[in-house]
PDB file of C-alpha atoms in Angstrom:
ATOM      1  CA  MET Z 919      22.834  34.075  33.209  1.00 37.00           C
ATOM      2  CA  ALA Z 920      22.916  34.027  37.056  1.00 38.00           C
ATOM      3  CA  ARG Z 921      20.672  31.385  38.737  1.00 35.00           C
ATOM      4  CA  THR Z 922      19.300  31.192  42.106  1.00 37.00           C
ATOM      5  CA  ARG Z 923      20.041  27.908  43.826  1.00 36.00           C
ATOM      6  CA  PRO Z 924      17.733  26.588  46.569  1.00 38.00           C
ATOM      7  CA  ARG Z 925      19.088  26.837  50.155  1.00 44.00           C
ATOM      8  CA  PRO Z 926      17.847  25.542  53.406  1.00 39.00           C
ATOM      9  CA  ALA Z 927      14.875  27.379  54.863  1.00 41.00           C
ATOM     10  CA  GLY Z 928      15.939  27.385  58.466  1.00 42.00           C
ATOM     11  CA  PRO Z 929      18.981  29.011  60.196  1.00 37.00           C
ATOM     12  CA  VAL Z 930      22.262  27.992  58.789  1.00 39.00           C
ATOM     13  CA  GLU Z 931      24.137  25.170  60.332  1.00 32.00           C
ATOM     14  CA  GLY Z 932      27.087  26.639  62.430  1.00 38.00           C
ATOM     15  CA  ALA Z 933      25.322  30.165  62.703  1.00 49.00           C
ATOM     16  CA  ALA Z 934      24.240  31.341  66.059  1.00 48.00           C
ATOM     17  CA  ALA Z 935      20.759  32.779  66.170  1.00 47.00           C
ATOM     18  CA  VAL Z 936      20.797  35.892  68.292  1.00 43.00           C
ATOM     19  CA  THR Z 937      17.254  36.991  68.642  1.00 39.00           C
ATOM     20  CA  GLY Z 938      14.292  38.241  66.819  1.00 41.00           C
ATOM     21  CA  THR Z 939      14.880  41.957  66.333  1.00 41.00           C
ATOM     22  CA  THR Z 940      11.679  43.483  67.569  1.00 38.00           C
ATOM     23  CA  PRO Z 941      11.368  42.935  71.468  1.00 38.00           C
ATOM     24  CA  ALA Z 942       7.943  41.785  72.420  1.00 38.00           C
ATOM     25  CA  ALA Z 943       5.879  43.749  75.074  1.00 40.00           C
ATOM     26  CA  PRO Z 944       3.676  41.871  77.538  1.00 41.00           C
ATOM     27  CA  ALA Z 945       0.767  40.329  75.774  1.00 45.00           C
ATOM     28  CA  ARG Z 946      -2.707  41.990  76.281  1.00 44.00           C
ATOM     29  CA  GLU Z 947      -4.560  39.278  74.714  1.00 45.00           C
ATOM     30  CA  ALA Z 948      -3.884  35.701  73.492  1.00 44.00           C
ATOM     31  CA  GLY Z 949      -1.688  35.481  70.412  1.00 48.00           C
ATOM     32  CA  THR Z 950      -0.190  38.842  70.638  1.00 47.00           C
ATOM     33  CA  ASP Z 951       3.415  37.664  71.249  1.00 47.00           C
ATOM     34  CA  THR Z 952       3.060  35.135  68.511  1.00 45.00           C
ATOM     35  CA  ALA Z 953       1.842  37.680  66.124  1.00 46.00           C
ATOM     36  CA  ARG Z 954       4.613  40.164  67.104  1.00 51.00           C
ATOM     37  CA  ALA Z 955       7.242  37.470  66.715  1.00 51.00           C
ATOM     38  CA  ALA Z 956       5.924  36.885  63.196  1.00 55.00           C
ATOM     39  CA  ARG Z 957       6.725  40.343  62.274  1.00 84.00           C
ATOM     40  CA  ALA Z 958      10.234  40.310  63.440  1.00 92.00           C
ATOM     41  CA  GLY Z 959      13.266  39.218  61.568  1.00 97.00           C
ATOM     42  CA  THR Z 960      16.107  37.173  63.030  1.00 97.00           C
ATOM     43  CA  VAL Z 961      19.789  38.021  63.510  1.00 98.00           C
ATOM     44  CA  LEU Z 962      22.430  35.393  63.159  1.00 98.00           C
ATOM     45  CA  THR Z 963      26.163  35.694  63.773  1.00 97.00           C
ATOM     46  CA  ALA Z 964      28.363  33.583  61.415  1.00 96.00           C
ATOM     47  CA  GLN Z 965      31.880  33.430  59.840  1.00 97.00           C
ATOM     48  CA  ALA Z 966      32.627  33.473  56.134  1.00 98.00           C
ATOM     49  CA  PRO Z 967      35.890  31.750  54.881  1.00 98.00           C
ATOM     50  CA  SER Z 968      38.053  33.968  52.989  1.00 98.00           C
ATOM     51  CA  SER Z 969      41.321  33.298  50.995  1.00 97.00           C
ATOM     52  CA  ALA Z 970      41.988  36.949  51.192  1.00 97.00           C
ATOM     53  CA  VAL Z 971      41.794  37.524  54.955  1.00 97.00           C
ATOM     54  CA  GLY Z 972      41.279  34.214  56.468  1.00 96.00           C
ATOM     55  CA  SER Z 973      37.788  34.663  57.797  1.00 98.00           C
ATOM     56  CA  ILE Z 974      35.072  37.328  57.969  1.00 98.00           C
ATOM     57  CA  ASP Z 975      32.913  37.600  61.095  1.00 98.00           C
ATOM     58  CA  HIS Z 976      29.474  38.934  60.277  1.00 98.00           C
ATOM     59  CA  ALA Z 977      25.849  39.349  61.424  1.00 98.00           C
ATOM     60  CA  VAL Z 978      22.882  38.430  59.140  1.00 99.00           C
ATOM     61  CA  TYR Z 979      19.526  39.735  59.414  1.00 99.00           C
ATOM     62  CA  LEU Z 980      16.857  37.343  57.852  1.00 98.00           C
ATOM     63  CA  PRO Z 981      13.600  39.097  57.232  1.00 98.00           C
ATOM     64  CA  PRO Z 982      10.202  38.178  58.787  1.00 97.00           C
ATOM     65  CA  GLY Z 983       8.942  35.187  57.109  1.00 95.00           C
ATOM     66  CA  TYR Z 984      12.115  33.901  55.880  1.00 97.00           C
ATOM     67  CA  ASP Z 985      11.535  30.322  57.336  1.00 95.00           C
ATOM     68  CA  ASP Z 986       7.994  30.279  56.185  1.00 94.00           C
ATOM     69  CA  GLU Z 987       8.677  30.633  52.375  1.00 93.00           C
ATOM     70  CA  PRO Z 988      11.408  28.093  51.567  1.00 94.00           C
ATOM     71  CA  ASP Z 989      11.011  28.630  47.820  1.00 95.00           C
ATOM     72  CA  ARG Z 990      11.485  32.450  48.055  1.00 97.00           C
ATOM     73  CA  ALA Z 991      14.624  34.117  47.103  1.00 98.00           C
ATOM     74  CA  TYR Z 992      15.469  37.615  48.582  1.00 98.00           C
ATOM     75  CA  ALA Z 993      17.445  40.711  47.618  1.00 98.00           C
ATOM     76  CA  SER Z 994      20.551  41.358  49.769  1.00 99.00           C
ATOM     77  CA  LEU Z 995      22.219  44.476  51.480  1.00 99.00           C
ATOM     78  CA  TYR Z 996      25.492  44.858  52.834  1.00 99.00           C
ATOM     79  CA  LEU Z 997      26.202  47.194  55.502  1.00 99.00           C
ATOM     80  CA  LEU Z 998      29.676  48.474  56.310  1.00 99.00           C
ATOM     81  CA  HIS Z 999      30.533  50.102  59.670  1.00 98.00           C
ATOM     82  CA  GLY Z1000      32.547  53.312  60.357  1.00 97.00           C
ATOM     83  CA  ARG Z1001      36.095  53.494  61.603  1.00 96.00           C
ATOM     84  CA  GLY Z1002      36.698  52.142  65.000  1.00 94.00           C
ATOM     85  CA  ASP Z1003      33.139  50.440  65.111  1.00 95.00           C
ATOM     86  CA  THR Z1004      32.304  46.739  64.778  1.00 94.00           C
ATOM     87  CA  GLN Z1005      29.440  44.886  62.905  1.00 95.00           C
ATOM     88  CA  ALA Z1006      27.388  45.351  66.060  1.00 96.00           C
ATOM     89  CA  ALA Z1007      26.965  49.038  65.047  1.00 97.00           C
ATOM     90  CA  TRP Z1008      24.521  48.346  62.235  1.00 98.00           C
ATOM     91  CA  GLN Z1009      22.108  46.163  64.462  1.00 96.00           C
ATOM     92  CA  ARG Z1010      20.498  49.203  65.834  1.00 97.00           C
ATOM     93  CA  VAL Z1011      18.566  49.479  62.462  1.00 98.00           C
ATOM     94  CA  THR Z1012      17.023  45.823  62.675  1.00 98.00           C
ATOM     95  CA  GLY Z1013      13.910  47.258  64.119  1.00 98.00           C
ATOM     96  CA  ASP Z1014      13.649  49.755  61.407  1.00 98.00           C
ATOM     97  CA  LEU Z1015      13.996  46.931  58.812  1.00 98.00           C
ATOM     98  CA  ASP Z1016      11.083  44.937  60.588  1.00 98.00           C
ATOM     99  CA  ARG Z1017       8.835  47.819  60.467  1.00 98.00           C
ATOM    100  CA  LEU Z1018       9.627  48.786  56.918  1.00 98.00           C
ATOM    101  CA  ILE Z1019       9.341  45.360  55.697  1.00 98.00           C
ATOM    102  CA  VAL Z1020       6.043  44.542  57.401  1.00 97.00           C
ATOM    103  CA  THR Z1021       4.344  47.713  56.293  1.00 97.00           C
ATOM    104  CA  GLY Z1022       5.434  47.068  52.765  1.00 97.00           C
ATOM    105  CA  ALA Z1023       7.759  50.060  52.423  1.00 98.00           C
ATOM    106  CA  VAL Z1024      10.600  47.941  51.395  1.00 98.00           C
ATOM    107  CA  GLN Z1025      10.740  44.468  50.090  1.00 97.00           C
ATOM    108  CA  PRO Z1026      11.965  41.707  52.459  1.00 98.00           C
ATOM    109  CA  MET Z1027      15.729  41.360  52.016  1.00 98.00           C
ATOM    110  CA  VAL Z1028      18.714  39.623  53.689  1.00 99.00           C
ATOM    111  CA  VAL Z1029      21.011  42.003  55.295  1.00 99.00           C
ATOM    112  CA  VAL Z1030      24.623  41.381  55.948  1.00 99.00           C
ATOM    113  CA  MET Z1031      26.664  43.357  58.485  1.00 99.00           C
ATOM    114  CA  PRO Z1032      30.254  42.290  58.312  1.00 98.00           C
ATOM    115  CA  ASP Z1033      33.108  43.108  60.787  1.00 98.00           C
ATOM    116  CA  ALA Z1034      36.309  44.855  59.533  1.00 96.00           C
ATOM    117  CA  PRO Z1035      38.898  44.543  62.325  1.00 95.00           C
ATOM    118  CA  TRP Z1036      42.020  44.981  60.155  1.00 92.00           C
ATOM    119  CA  ASN Z1037      44.425  48.030  60.298  1.00 88.00           C
ATOM    120  CA  GLN Z1038      43.239  49.173  63.738  1.00 88.00           C
ATOM    121  CA  ARG Z1039      39.604  49.124  62.364  1.00 94.00           C
ATOM    122  CA  ALA Z1040      40.654  51.561  59.874  1.00 91.00           C
ATOM    123  CA  SER Z1041      40.883  49.615  56.752  1.00 95.00           C
ATOM    124  CA  TRP Z1042      38.802  51.876  54.604  1.00 96.00           C
ATOM    125  CA  TYR Z1043      37.766  48.644  53.012  1.00 98.00           C
ATOM    126  CA  THR Z1044      40.586  48.797  50.514  1.00 98.00           C
ATOM    127  CA  ASP Z1045      43.146  46.168  49.191  1.00 97.00           C
ATOM    128  CA  SER Z1046      45.924  47.556  51.202  1.00 96.00           C
ATOM    129  CA  ARG Z1047      49.575  47.316  49.829  1.00 96.00           C
ATOM    130  CA  TYR Z1048      51.185  48.456  53.018  1.00 95.00           C
ATOM    131  CA  THR Z1049      53.477  46.000  54.382  1.00 93.00           C
ATOM    132  CA  GLY Z1050      54.263  47.650  57.761  1.00 87.00           C
ATOM    133  CA  ARG Z1051      57.448  49.489  58.596  1.00 75.00           C
ATOM    134  CA  ARG Z1052      58.421  48.260  62.142  1.00 67.00           C
ATOM    135  CA  ALA Z1053      57.906  45.443  64.454  1.00 62.00           C
ATOM    136  CA  GLY Z1054      54.397  45.032  65.573  1.00 66.00           C
ATOM    137  CA  ASP Z1055      53.063  47.389  62.966  1.00 77.00           C
ATOM    138  CA  GLU Z1056      49.966  45.698  61.346  1.00 83.00           C
ATOM    139  CA  PRO Z1057      50.342  45.190  57.567  1.00 91.00           C
ATOM    140  CA  GLY Z1058      47.444  45.865  55.258  1.00 93.00           C
ATOM    141  CA  VAL Z1059      45.288  43.088  53.930  1.00 95.00           C
ATOM    142  CA  ALA Z1060      42.919  42.652  50.880  1.00 97.00           C
ATOM    143  CA  VAL Z1061      39.638  43.775  52.476  1.00 98.00           C
ATOM    144  CA  GLU Z1062      38.052  44.937  49.168  1.00 98.00           C
ATOM    145  CA  THR Z1063      38.451  41.480  47.709  1.00 98.00           C
ATOM    146  CA  ALA Z1064      37.550  39.759  50.689  1.00 98.00           C
ATOM    147  CA  PHE Z1065      34.138  41.410  50.884  1.00 99.00           C
ATOM    148  CA  THR Z1066      33.271  41.943  47.356  1.00 99.00           C
ATOM    149  CA  ARG Z1067      34.204  38.324  46.391  1.00 98.00           C
ATOM    150  CA  ASP Z1068      34.550  35.993  49.295  1.00 98.00           C
ATOM    151  CA  LEU Z1069      31.751  37.322  51.481  1.00 99.00           C
ATOM    152  CA  VAL Z1070      29.276  37.843  48.624  1.00 99.00           C
ATOM    153  CA  ASP Z1071      29.869  34.373  47.322  1.00 99.00           C
ATOM    154  CA  HIS Z1072      29.534  32.836  50.745  1.00 99.00           C
ATOM    155  CA  VAL Z1073      26.170  34.617  51.456  1.00 99.00           C
ATOM    156  CA  ASP Z1074      24.779  33.678  48.125  1.00 98.00           C
ATOM    157  CA  ALA Z1075      25.665  30.056  48.765  1.00 98.00           C
ATOM    158  CA  THR Z1076      24.465  29.946  52.286  1.00 98.00           C
ATOM    159  CA  TYR Z1077      21.183  31.897  52.396  1.00 98.00           C
ATOM    160  CA  ARG Z1078      18.393  32.241  49.855  1.00 98.00           C
ATOM    161  CA  THR Z1079      19.518  35.420  48.230  1.00 98.00           C
ATOM    162  CA  VAL Z1080      19.271  36.288  44.435  1.00 98.00           C
ATOM    163  CA  GLY Z1081      22.706  35.889  43.011  1.00 97.00           C
ATOM    164  CA  HIS Z1082      22.940  38.778  40.506  1.00 97.00           C
ATOM    165  CA  ARG Z1083      23.735  42.511  40.829  1.00 98.00           C
ATOM    166  CA  GLY Z1084      20.315  43.782  40.298  1.00 98.00           C
ATOM    167  CA  ALA Z1085      19.186  42.368  43.624  1.00 98.00           C
ATOM    168  CA  ARG Z1086      22.246  43.424  45.583  1.00 99.00           C
ATOM    169  CA  ALA Z1087      23.160  46.779  47.347  1.00 99.00           C
ATOM    170  CA  VAL Z1088      25.806  48.014  49.734  1.00 99.00           C
ATOM    171  CA  GLY Z1089      25.740  50.697  52.413  1.00 99.00           C
ATOM    172  CA  GLY Z1090      27.728  52.223  54.873  1.00 99.00           C
ATOM    173  CA  TYR Z1091      28.489  55.440  57.183  1.00 98.00           C
ATOM    174  CA  SER Z1092      31.698  57.463  57.426  1.00 97.00           C
ATOM    175  CA  MET Z1093      34.545  55.050  56.579  1.00 97.00           C
ATOM    176  CA  GLY Z1094      31.873  52.426  55.666  1.00 98.00           C
ATOM    177  CA  GLY Z1095      30.158  55.184  53.342  1.00 99.00           C
ATOM    178  CA  ALA Z1096      33.476  55.417  51.604  1.00 98.00           C
ATOM    179  CA  GLY Z1097      33.667  51.651  51.263  1.00 98.00           C
ATOM    180  CA  ALA Z1098      30.064  51.442  50.011  1.00 99.00           C
ATOM    181  CA  LEU Z1099      30.781  53.978  47.246  1.00 99.00           C
ATOM    182  CA  ARG Z1100      33.926  52.327  46.268  1.00 99.00           C
ATOM    183  CA  PHE Z1101      32.324  48.857  46.023  1.00 99.00           C
ATOM    184  CA  ALA Z1102      29.307  50.029  44.002  1.00 99.00           C
ATOM    185  CA  LEU Z1103      31.407  52.093  41.547  1.00 99.00           C
ATOM    186  CA  ALA Z1104      34.248  49.657  41.050  1.00 99.00           C
ATOM    187  CA  HIS Z1105      32.253  46.403  41.373  1.00 99.00           C
ATOM    188  CA  GLN Z1106      29.327  47.056  39.110  1.00 99.00           C
ATOM    189  CA  ASP Z1107      29.179  43.339  38.421  1.00 98.00           C
ATOM    190  CA  ARG Z1108      28.289  42.814  42.024  1.00 99.00           C
ATOM    191  CA  PHE Z1109      26.006  45.861  43.234  1.00 99.00           C
ATOM    192  CA  SER Z1110      23.502  48.001  41.640  1.00 99.00           C
ATOM    193  CA  ALA Z1111      22.802  50.538  44.479  1.00 99.00           C
ATOM    194  CA  ALA Z1112      24.599  51.929  47.364  1.00 99.00           C
ATOM    195  CA  LEU Z1113      23.590  53.883  50.589  1.00 99.00           C
ATOM    196  CA  VAL Z1114      26.322  56.473  51.149  1.00 99.00           C
ATOM    197  CA  LEU Z1115      25.989  58.035  54.564  1.00 99.00           C
ATOM    198  CA  SER Z1116      28.260  60.871  55.627  1.00 98.00           C
ATOM    199  CA  ALA Z1117      30.897  59.205  53.452  1.00 98.00           C
ATOM    200  CA  ALA Z1118      34.553  59.942  54.399  1.00 96.00           C
ATOM    201  CA  VAL Z1119      35.577  60.651  50.735  1.00 97.00           C
ATOM    202  CA  TYR Z1120      37.869  63.468  49.666  1.00 96.00           C
ATOM    203  CA  VAL Z1121      38.840  65.098  46.544  1.00 96.00           C
ATOM    204  CA  PRO Z1122      41.557  65.371  45.364  1.00 96.00           C
ATOM    205  CA  GLN Z1123      43.460  64.162  48.436  1.00 96.00           C
ATOM    206  CA  PRO Z1124      42.364  63.809  52.239  1.00 95.00           C
ATOM    207  CA  PRO Z1125      43.040  66.646  54.816  1.00 91.00           C
ATOM    208  CA  SER Z1126      46.274  66.549  56.510  1.00 88.00           C
ATOM    209  CA  ASP Z1127      44.659  65.424  59.807  1.00 86.00           C
ATOM    210  CA  SER Z1128      42.487  62.553  58.140  1.00 90.00           C
ATOM    211  CA  SER Z1129      42.954  59.126  59.684  1.00 91.00           C
ATOM    212  CA  THR Z1130      42.984  57.879  55.982  1.00 94.00           C
ATOM    213  CA  ARG Z1131      46.666  58.836  56.119  1.00 95.00           C
ATOM    214  CA  ASP Z1132      47.401  56.802  59.443  1.00 92.00           C
ATOM    215  CA  HIS Z1133      46.701  53.225  59.094  1.00 92.00           C
ATOM    216  CA  GLY Z1134      48.012  51.948  55.826  1.00 93.00           C
ATOM    217  CA  ALA Z1135      44.649  51.675  53.912  1.00 96.00           C
ATOM    218  CA  TYR Z1136      46.164  53.711  51.123  1.00 97.00           C
ATOM    219  CA  GLY Z1137      49.756  52.809  51.677  1.00 95.00           C
ATOM    220  CA  ASP Z1138      52.190  50.851  49.530  1.00 95.00           C
ATOM    221  CA  GLY Z1139      55.385  48.936  50.804  1.00 94.00           C
ATOM    222  CA  PRO Z1140      56.706  50.702  53.962  1.00 93.00           C
ATOM    223  CA  ARG Z1141      54.818  53.838  53.405  1.00 94.00           C
ATOM    224  CA  ARG Z1142      51.421  54.291  55.217  1.00 93.00           C
ATOM    225  CA  PHE Z1143      49.907  56.769  52.799  1.00 96.00           C
ATOM    226  CA  VAL Z1144      50.814  57.071  49.054  1.00 97.00           C
ATOM    227  CA  PRO Z1145      48.950  60.046  47.427  1.00 98.00           C
ATOM    228  CA  GLN Z1146      48.874  58.054  44.003  1.00 98.00           C
ATOM    229  CA  ARG Z1147      47.325  55.003  45.562  1.00 98.00           C
ATOM    230  CA  PHE Z1148      44.619  57.269  47.104  1.00 98.00           C
ATOM    231  CA  THR Z1149      43.951  58.707  43.769  1.00 98.00           C
ATOM    232  CA  GLU Z1150      43.800  55.328  42.209  1.00 98.00           C
ATOM    233  CA  LEU Z1151      41.177  54.113  44.674  1.00 98.00           C
ATOM    234  CA  SER Z1152      39.069  57.357  44.616  1.00 98.00           C
ATOM    235  CA  HIS Z1153      35.617  57.754  43.360  1.00 98.00           C
ATOM    236  CA  PRO Z1154      36.678  60.163  40.543  1.00 98.00           C
ATOM    237  CA  ALA Z1155      38.767  57.246  39.197  1.00 98.00           C
ATOM    238  CA  ALA Z1156      36.046  54.850  39.479  1.00 98.00           C
ATOM    239  CA  MET Z1157      33.588  57.221  37.889  1.00 99.00           C
ATOM    240  CA  ALA Z1158      36.013  57.716  35.000  1.00 98.00           C
ATOM    241  CA  ALA Z1159      36.126  53.948  34.248  1.00 98.00           C
ATOM    242  CA  PHE Z1160      32.355  53.650  34.894  1.00 99.00           C
ATOM    243  CA  ASP Z1161      30.369  51.293  32.519  1.00 99.00           C
ATOM    244  CA  PRO Z1162      26.996  52.735  31.616  1.00 99.00           C
ATOM    245  CA  ALA Z1163      25.650  49.317  30.656  1.00 98.00           C
ATOM    246  CA  LEU Z1164      25.541  48.483  34.362  1.00 98.00           C
ATOM    247  CA  PRO Z1165      23.737  51.277  36.028  1.00 98.00           C
ATOM    248  CA  VAL Z1166      24.064  52.224  39.634  1.00 99.00           C
ATOM    249  CA  HIS Z1167      21.802  54.168  41.993  1.00 99.00           C
ATOM    250  CA  LEU Z1168      23.353  56.122  44.934  1.00 99.00           C
ATOM    251  CA  PHE Z1169      21.385  57.540  47.882  1.00 99.00           C
ATOM    252  CA  ILE Z1170      23.732  60.113  49.612  1.00 99.00           C
ATOM    253  CA  ALA Z1171      23.091  61.717  52.800  1.00 99.00           C
ATOM    254  CA  VAL Z1172      24.982  63.899  55.365  1.00 98.00           C
ATOM    255  CA  GLY Z1173      24.336  66.030  58.371  1.00 97.00           C
ATOM    256  CA  ASP Z1174      24.317  69.917  58.019  1.00 94.00           C
ATOM    257  CA  ASP Z1175      26.573  70.231  61.211  1.00 91.00           C
ATOM    258  CA  GLU Z1176      29.694  68.238  60.086  1.00 87.00           C
ATOM    259  CA  ASP Z1177      32.741  69.785  61.959  1.00 71.00           C
ATOM    260  CA  ALA Z1178      34.692  72.211  59.829  1.00 60.00           C
ATOM    261  CA  ASP Z1179      38.321  71.565  59.818  1.00 57.00           C
ATOM    262  CA  ARG Z1180      40.310  74.166  61.931  1.00 63.00           C
ATOM    263  CA  ASP Z1181      42.995  74.328  59.301  1.00 69.00           C
ATOM    264  CA  PRO Z1182      41.535  76.652  56.562  1.00 71.00           C
ATOM    265  CA  ARG Z1183      43.573  74.704  54.001  1.00 70.00           C
ATOM    266  CA  ASP Z1184      41.485  71.668  54.828  1.00 68.00           C
ATOM    267  CA  ALA Z1185      38.146  73.392  55.499  1.00 74.00           C
ATOM    268  CA  GLU Z1186      36.905  72.551  52.048  1.00 79.00           C
ATOM    269  CA  HIS Z1187      36.980  68.799  52.999  1.00 87.00           C
ATOM    270  CA  ALA Z1188      34.082  69.123  55.596  1.00 90.00           C
ATOM    271  CA  LEU Z1189      31.952  66.194  54.616  1.00 94.00           C
ATOM    272  CA  ASP Z1190      28.705  68.126  53.867  1.00 94.00           C
ATOM    273  CA  ARG Z1191      30.759  69.837  51.146  1.00 93.00           C
ATOM    274  CA  GLU Z1192      32.322  66.591  49.875  1.00 96.00           C
ATOM    275  CA  SER Z1193      28.885  64.929  49.849  1.00 98.00           C
ATOM    276  CA  ALA Z1194      27.485  67.764  47.789  1.00 97.00           C
ATOM    277  CA  ARG Z1195      30.432  67.431  45.403  1.00 97.00           C
ATOM    278  CA  LEU Z1196      29.999  63.778  45.153  1.00 99.00           C
ATOM    279  CA  HIS Z1197      26.412  64.195  44.244  1.00 99.00           C
ATOM    280  CA  ASP Z1198      27.084  66.770  41.563  1.00 98.00           C
ATOM    281  CA  ALA Z1199      29.803  64.479  40.120  1.00 99.00           C
ATOM    282  CA  ALA Z1200      27.701  61.357  40.257  1.00 99.00           C
ATOM    283  CA  ARG Z1201      24.823  63.009  38.350  1.00 98.00           C
ATOM    284  CA  ARG Z1202      27.121  63.792  35.419  1.00 98.00           C
ATOM    285  CA  VAL Z1203      28.129  60.187  34.776  1.00 99.00           C
ATOM    286  CA  GLU Z1204      26.008  58.267  32.376  1.00 99.00           C
ATOM    287  CA  GLY Z1205      24.516  55.282  34.109  1.00 99.00           C
ATOM    288  CA  ILE Z1206      24.640  56.783  37.563  1.00 99.00           C
ATOM    289  CA  THR Z1207      21.565  58.208  39.376  1.00 99.00           C
ATOM    290  CA  ALA Z1208      21.810  59.839  42.561  1.00 99.00           C
ATOM    291  CA  GLU Z1209      19.735  61.412  45.500  1.00 99.00           C
ATOM    292  CA  LEU Z1210      21.243  63.808  48.116  1.00 99.00           C
ATOM    293  CA  ARG Z1211      19.707  64.501  51.558  1.00 99.00           C
ATOM    294  CA  VAL Z1212      21.010  66.863  54.056  1.00 98.00           C
ATOM    295  CA  LEU Z1213      19.605  66.186  57.562  1.00 98.00           C
ATOM    296  CA  PRO Z1214      20.039  68.218  60.738  1.00 96.00           C
ATOM    297  CA  GLY Z1215      22.899  66.948  62.690  1.00 95.00           C
ATOM    298  CA  GLY Z1216      26.473  65.948  62.867  1.00 94.00           C
ATOM    299  CA  HIS Z1217      28.584  62.904  62.388  1.00 95.00           C
ATOM    300  CA  ASP Z1218      26.550  60.431  64.271  1.00 96.00           C
ATOM    301  CA  TRP Z1219      23.412  58.204  64.478  1.00 97.00           C
ATOM    302  CA  ASP Z1220      21.168  61.363  64.932  1.00 97.00           C
ATOM    303  CA  VAL Z1221      21.810  61.578  61.076  1.00 98.00           C
ATOM    304  CA  TRP Z1222      22.499  58.012  60.018  1.00 98.00           C
ATOM    305  CA  GLN Z1223      19.580  56.427  61.629  1.00 98.00           C
ATOM    306  CA  PRO Z1224      16.857  58.536  59.858  1.00 99.00           C
ATOM    307  CA  ALA Z1225      18.881  58.634  56.828  1.00 99.00           C
ATOM    308  CA  PHE Z1226      18.985  54.830  56.731  1.00 99.00           C
ATOM    309  CA  ARG Z1227      15.257  54.717  57.160  1.00 99.00           C
ATOM    310  CA  GLU Z1228      14.657  56.890  54.117  1.00 99.00           C
ATOM    311  CA  GLY Z1229      17.618  55.625  52.057  1.00 99.00           C
ATOM    312  CA  VAL Z1230      16.787  52.027  52.330  1.00 99.00           C
ATOM    313  CA  VAL Z1231      13.306  52.719  50.862  1.00 99.00           C
ATOM    314  CA  ASP Z1232      14.956  54.581  48.073  1.00 99.00           C
ATOM    315  CA  ILE Z1233      17.542  51.962  47.180  1.00 98.00           C
ATOM    316  CA  ALA Z1234      15.132  49.082  47.682  1.00 98.00           C
ATOM    317  CA  ALA Z1235      13.065  50.540  44.890  1.00 97.00           C
ATOM    318  CA  HIS Z1236      15.949  49.967  42.554  1.00 97.00           C
ATOM    319  CA  LEU Z1237      16.471  46.302  43.444  1.00 98.00           C
ATOM    320  CA  HIS Z1238      14.927  43.565  41.613  1.00 95.00           C
ATOM    321  CA  THR Z1239      14.801  39.861  42.300  1.00 89.00           C
ATOM    322  CA  SER Z1240      13.688  38.619  38.715  1.00 84.00           C
ATOM    323  CA  GLN Z1241      16.498  37.034  36.710  1.00 71.00           C
ATOM    324  CA  PRO Z1242      18.161  39.419  34.246  1.00 65.00           C
ATOM    325  CA  ASP Z1243      18.195  38.597  30.540  1.00 49.00           C
ATOM    326  CA  PRO Z1244      21.164  36.469  29.473  1.00 44.00           C
TER     327      PRO Z1244
END
């Protein structure tokens, strides 16, 4: 049976506190700033040791009241950024988290925003087998193992998070959406819900101009892209091996104005189409529940921010901090 170990109530030694996440306006009366600060979470920056990749830079959002309830343990959410972005991209949602937590729309949770700099920030969160093929070419690393094992274990040992799958979710947009889907389906022992926003997932193979082919995420040896490796790591393969005894909930969202590929042979891979197919496939798997939202907009934060606000409420309802039966 998983057990929750007590951890220190305050900021972690060696972690840098960035700021309370809701900026305070000038006080109109005594106590206004104090009251507002009490409703804001705190963002820390830290590093997690990893035998797979060396170390993992990450930001951690601690919810309002974290320091005031030293005996309370929290659900956790891991947010994966898109290709070319950094951990900072997700920090724009911390104000949304403050409001949703304070109003009771979601339970207080610890939110982890890791950085993924490997493979020119195009790791697709896989355990890459790419070795590089010329001097200066960056070989792949085991990002999937680093995040699902090393980072999760570090967070559970460092913060007051509940150390079982039922209290843990993962989310992401674009490349991060693909990673979140992979983590939730292939690591059911770790995650019970996923927020899948404009996920860069393709069936059966990615379009010819997709960056999934360019950086070794799905490579093997000297080859940057190996179709069989892509198939092995795809969500259809994970769904085929899915264990219904460990249910997973997916919240899938996408914009209605995703750019269609100019090559008609690849047009079927527009992400609005892929998201609809993903939703249909997920609902046919015993043990998976799924919601789909199509929002106005393209492949950007005009879609991802409102989708996050709705989606985090949806997945939070599927998380529980009570201990599971042994």
